[in-house]
Amino acid sequence: MGQVQATTDTEVTLQNIQELYRKFTDECPSGNLHLHEFKKIFGVSSKSSEEEVAFIELVFKSFDTNKDGKLDFMEYVAAVNLVLRGKLIDKLKWSFKIYDNDGNGCLTNHEVRRIIKIITKIKWHNDSNAETVDYICDRIFELTDKNKDSQISLEEFIEGAEKDPWLMEQLRLDLAPKTWFIKNQEKKT
């Protein structure tokens, strides 16, 4: 039964790939999605807050797997798949990648605090309260840092998020383009 589902998912993806490519080339005639276009997709403009701009730049960099400063079609497909159809484990791995600023595979308090500060400012549309950010960061470390080494590994991150709904809410980075993407796709079909 599981094999049939996987095959059906693959067939749907293959049937839609040409249409996705056509839409990508319509939106990105150069064959690449640049940061300014990516910002437009997410509604980030010159009127956006510093935090929103910083966050979307982090998201863009996380999808730019070959680090060339633009998203090619394959990177775009991977991003769309993660946002629209990604499994929880994949979204948590991606969230971890965003948090892990230096890419060393462990999160420090500074890295977690940086993202939490950005997210709280975006969510609450005001200056994030330092006490709130400190509380959230302290609680995240309390719930995830099982070996008390002042770092959170990917395994600790995933395990903690899966076991605690509050923690899941704090750690998971939900993206708003899902609604935009679906509406845009409907307009063009």
C-alpha positions as a Markdown table, in Angstrom:
| # | Residue | x | y | z |
|---|---|---|---|---|
| 1 | Met | 0.0 | 0.0 | 0.0 |
| 2 | Gly | 2.8 | 2.4 | 0.8 |
| 3 | Gln | 4.4 | 1.7 | -2.5 |
| 4 | Val | 1.3 | 2.7 | -4.4 |
| 5 | Gln | 1.1 | 6.0 | -2.6 |
| 6 | Ala | 4.8 | 6.8 | -3.3 |
| 7 | Thr | 4.3 | 6.0 | -7.0 |
| 8 | Thr | 1.2 | 8.2 | -7.2 |
| 9 | Asp | 3.0 | 11.1 | -5.6 |
| 10 | Thr | 5.9 | 10.7 | -8.1 |
| 11 | Glu | 3.5 | 10.5 | -11.0 |
| 12 | Val | 1.7 | 13.7 | -10.0 |
| 13 | Thr | 5.1 | 15.4 | -9.7 |
| 14 | Leu | 6.2 | 14.2 | -13.1 |
| 15 | Gln | 2.9 | 15.3 | -14.7 |
| 16 | Asn | 3.1 | 18.7 | -13.3 |
| 17 | Ile | 6.8 | 19.4 | -13.9 |
| 18 | Gln | 6.4 | 20.8 | -17.4 |
| 19 | Glu | 3.7 | 23.2 | -16.2 |
| 20 | Leu | 5.9 | 24.2 | -13.2 |
| 21 | Tyr | 8.8 | 24.8 | -15.6 |
| 22 | Arg | 6.6 | 26.9 | -17.9 |
| 23 | Lys | 5.5 | 29.1 | -15.0 |
| 24 | Phe | 9.0 | 29.4 | -13.7 |
| 25 | Thr | 10.3 | 30.6 | -17.1 |
| 26 | Asp | 7.4 | 33.0 | -17.3 |
| 27 | Glu | 8.2 | 34.5 | -13.9 |
| 28 | Cys | 12.0 | 34.2 | -14.4 |
| 29 | Pro | 12.9 | 34.6 | -18.1 |
| 30 | Ser | 16.6 | 34.5 | -17.2 |
| 31 | Gly | 16.1 | 30.9 | -16.0 |
| 32 | Asn | 17.1 | 32.0 | -12.5 |
| 33 | Leu | 15.1 | 33.3 | -9.5 |
| 34 | His | 17.1 | 36.2 | -8.0 |
| 35 | Leu | 16.8 | 37.6 | -4.5 |
| 36 | His | 14.7 | 40.6 | -5.5 |
| 37 | Glu | 12.2 | 38.3 | -7.2 |
| 38 | Phe | 12.2 | 36.0 | -4.2 |
| 39 | Lys | 11.4 | 38.9 | -1.9 |
| 40 | Lys | 8.5 | 39.9 | -4.2 |
| 41 | Ile | 7.1 | 36.3 | -3.9 |
| 42 | Phe | 7.1 | 36.7 | -0.1 |
| 43 | Gly | 5.8 | 40.3 | -0.1 |
| 44 | Val | 9.0 | 41.8 | 1.2 |
| 45 | Ser | 9.5 | 45.3 | -0.1 |
| 46 | Ser | 11.3 | 48.5 | 0.7 |
| 47 | Lys | 8.6 | 49.1 | 3.3 |
| 48 | Ser | 9.3 | 45.8 | 5.0 |
| 49 | Ser | 11.1 | 45.8 | 8.4 |
| 50 | Glu | 14.8 | 45.1 | 8.7 |
| 51 | Glu | 13.9 | 41.8 | 10.4 |
| 52 | Glu | 11.6 | 40.7 | 7.5 |
| 53 | Val | 14.4 | 41.5 | 5.0 |
| 54 | Ala | 17.0 | 39.6 | 7.1 |
| 55 | Phe | 14.7 | 36.6 | 7.5 |
| 56 | Ile | 13.9 | 36.3 | 3.8 |
| 57 | Glu | 17.5 | 36.6 | 2.9 |
| 58 | Leu | 18.3 | 33.7 | 5.2 |
| 59 | Val | 15.5 | 31.7 | 3.6 |
| 60 | Phe | 16.8 | 32.5 | 0.1 |
| 61 | Lys | 20.3 | 31.4 | 1.1 |
| 62 | Ser | 19.0 | 28.2 | 2.5 |
| 63 | Phe | 17.4 | 27.3 | -0.9 |
| 64 | Asp | 20.5 | 28.4 | -2.9 |
| 65 | Thr | 22.2 | 25.1 | -2.4 |
| 66 | Asn | 25.1 | 25.8 | -4.9 |
| 67 | Lys | 25.6 | 29.2 | -3.3 |
| 68 | Asp | 25.7 | 31.1 | -6.6 |
| 69 | Gly | 23.3 | 33.9 | -5.4 |
| 70 | Lys | 20.3 | 32.7 | -7.5 |
| 71 | Leu | 17.9 | 29.8 | -7.6 |
| 72 | Asp | 17.9 | 27.7 | -10.7 |
| 73 | Phe | 14.9 | 25.6 | -11.7 |
| 74 | Met | 16.0 | 22.5 | -9.6 |
| 75 | Glu | 16.6 | 24.6 | -6.5 |
| 76 | Tyr | 13.2 | 26.2 | -7.1 |
| 77 | Val | 11.4 | 22.9 | -7.4 |
| 78 | Ala | 13.1 | 21.7 | -4.2 |
| 79 | Ala | 11.9 | 24.8 | -2.4 |
| 80 | Val | 8.4 | 24.6 | -3.8 |
| 81 | Asn | 8.2 | 20.9 | -2.8 |
| 82 | Leu | 9.4 | 21.6 | 0.7 |
| 83 | Val | 7.0 | 24.5 | 1.2 |
| 84 | Leu | 3.9 | 22.8 | -0.3 |
| 85 | Arg | 4.4 | 19.1 | 0.2 |
| 86 | Gly | 7.4 | 18.7 | 2.6 |
| 87 | Lys | 7.2 | 16.3 | 5.4 |
| 88 | Leu | 7.6 | 17.6 | 8.9 |
| 89 | Ile | 11.0 | 16.0 | 9.4 |
| 90 | Asp | 12.2 | 17.8 | 6.2 |
| 91 | Lys | 10.8 | 21.1 | 7.3 |
| 92 | Leu | 12.5 | 20.7 | 10.7 |
| 93 | Lys | 15.8 | 19.9 | 9.0 |
| 94 | Trp | 15.4 | 23.0 | 6.9 |
| 95 | Ser | 14.5 | 25.1 | 10.0 |
| 96 | Phe | 17.6 | 23.8 | 11.7 |
| 97 | Lys | 19.7 | 24.9 | 8.7 |
| 98 | Ile | 18.3 | 28.4 | 9.0 |
| 99 | Tyr | 19.1 | 28.6 | 12.7 |
| 100 | Asp | 22.6 | 27.2 | 12.1 |
| 101 | Asn | 24.2 | 30.4 | 10.9 |
| 102 | Asp | 27.8 | 29.1 | 10.8 |
| 103 | Gly | 26.8 | 25.7 | 9.3 |
| 104 | Asn | 28.7 | 23.6 | 11.9 |
| 105 | Gly | 25.8 | 21.3 | 12.7 |
| 106 | Cys | 25.1 | 22.7 | 16.2 |
| 107 | Leu | 23.1 | 25.6 | 17.4 |
| 108 | Thr | 24.5 | 28.0 | 20.0 |
| 109 | Asn | 22.4 | 30.2 | 22.2 |
| 110 | His | 23.5 | 33.2 | 20.1 |
| 111 | Glu | 22.3 | 31.5 | 16.8 |
| 112 | Val | 18.9 | 30.6 | 18.4 |
| 113 | Arg | 18.5 | 34.0 | 20.0 |
| 114 | Arg | 19.2 | 35.7 | 16.6 |
| 115 | Ile | 16.4 | 33.9 | 14.8 |
| 116 | Ile | 14.0 | 34.1 | 17.7 |
| 117 | Lys | 14.5 | 37.9 | 17.9 |
| 118 | Ile | 13.8 | 38.2 | 14.2 |
| 119 | Ile | 10.7 | 36.0 | 14.3 |
| 120 | Thr | 9.2 | 37.7 | 17.4 |
| 121 | Lys | 9.7 | 41.1 | 15.7 |
| 122 | Ile | 8.0 | 39.8 | 12.6 |
| 123 | Lys | 5.1 | 38.0 | 14.4 |
| 124 | Trp | 4.4 | 40.8 | 16.8 |
| 125 | His | 5.2 | 43.8 | 14.5 |
| 126 | Asn | 7.1 | 45.6 | 17.1 |
| 127 | Asp | 10.4 | 45.6 | 18.9 |
| 128 | Ser | 10.9 | 42.2 | 20.4 |
| 129 | Asn | 11.0 | 42.3 | 24.1 |
| 130 | Ala | 14.5 | 41.1 | 25.3 |
| 131 | Glu | 12.9 | 39.3 | 28.3 |
| 132 | Thr | 10.6 | 37.4 | 26.0 |
| 133 | Val | 13.4 | 36.5 | 23.6 |
| 134 | Asp | 15.5 | 35.4 | 26.6 |
| 135 | Tyr | 12.7 | 33.3 | 28.0 |
| 136 | Ile | 12.0 | 31.6 | 24.7 |
| 137 | Cys | 15.7 | 30.8 | 24.1 |
| 138 | Asp | 16.2 | 29.6 | 27.7 |
| 139 | Arg | 13.2 | 27.3 | 27.4 |
| 140 | Ile | 14.3 | 26.0 | 24.0 |
| 141 | Phe | 17.7 | 25.0 | 25.4 |
| 142 | Glu | 16.1 | 23.6 | 28.5 |
| 143 | Leu | 13.8 | 21.3 | 26.4 |
| 144 | Thr | 16.3 | 20.3 | 23.7 |
| 145 | Asp | 19.9 | 20.4 | 25.0 |
| 146 | Lys | 19.7 | 16.9 | 26.5 |
| 147 | Asn | 23.4 | 16.5 | 27.1 |
| 148 | Lys | 23.7 | 20.0 | 28.6 |
| 149 | Asp | 26.7 | 21.0 | 26.3 |
| 150 | Ser | 25.2 | 24.4 | 25.6 |
| 151 | Gln | 24.6 | 23.4 | 22.0 |
| 152 | Ile | 21.6 | 21.9 | 20.2 |
| 153 | Ser | 22.4 | 19.1 | 17.7 |
| 154 | Leu | 20.1 | 18.3 | 14.7 |
| 155 | Glu | 18.9 | 15.2 | 16.6 |
| 156 | Glu | 18.1 | 17.2 | 19.7 |
| 157 | Phe | 16.3 | 19.8 | 17.7 |
| 158 | Ile | 14.1 | 17.3 | 15.9 |
| 159 | Glu | 13.4 | 15.2 | 19.0 |
| 160 | Gly | 12.5 | 18.2 | 21.1 |
| 161 | Ala | 10.2 | 19.7 | 18.4 |
| 162 | Glu | 8.4 | 16.4 | 17.9 |
| 163 | Lys | 7.8 | 15.8 | 21.6 |
| 164 | Asp | 6.7 | 19.3 | 22.7 |
| 165 | Pro | 4.0 | 21.3 | 20.8 |
| 166 | Trp | 5.2 | 24.7 | 22.3 |
| 167 | Leu | 8.7 | 23.9 | 21.2 |
| 168 | Met | 7.5 | 22.9 | 17.7 |
| 169 | Glu | 5.7 | 26.2 | 17.4 |
| 170 | Gln | 8.9 | 28.1 | 18.4 |
| 171 | Leu | 11.3 | 26.1 | 16.2 |
| 172 | Arg | 9.3 | 25.5 | 13.0 |
| 173 | Leu | 9.7 | 28.2 | 10.4 |
| 174 | Asp | 6.4 | 28.3 | 8.5 |
| 175 | Leu | 6.5 | 30.2 | 5.3 |
| 176 | Ala | 3.8 | 32.5 | 4.0 |
| 177 | Pro | 4.4 | 31.9 | 0.3 |
| 178 | Lys | 2.2 | 28.8 | 0.3 |
| 179 | Thr | -1.0 | 30.8 | -0.1 |
| 180 | Trp | 0.7 | 33.2 | -2.5 |
| 181 | Phe | 2.0 | 30.4 | -4.6 |
| 182 | Ile | -1.3 | 28.5 | -4.8 |
| 183 | Lys | -3.2 | 31.7 | -5.7 |
| 184 | Asn | -0.6 | 32.6 | -8.4 |
| 185 | Gln | -0.7 | 29.1 | -9.9 |
| 186 | Glu | -4.5 | 29.3 | -10.0 |
| 187 | Lys | -4.5 | 32.7 | -11.8 |
| 188 | Lys | -2.2 | 31.3 | -14.5 |
| 189 | Thr | -4.0 | 28.1 | -15.3 |
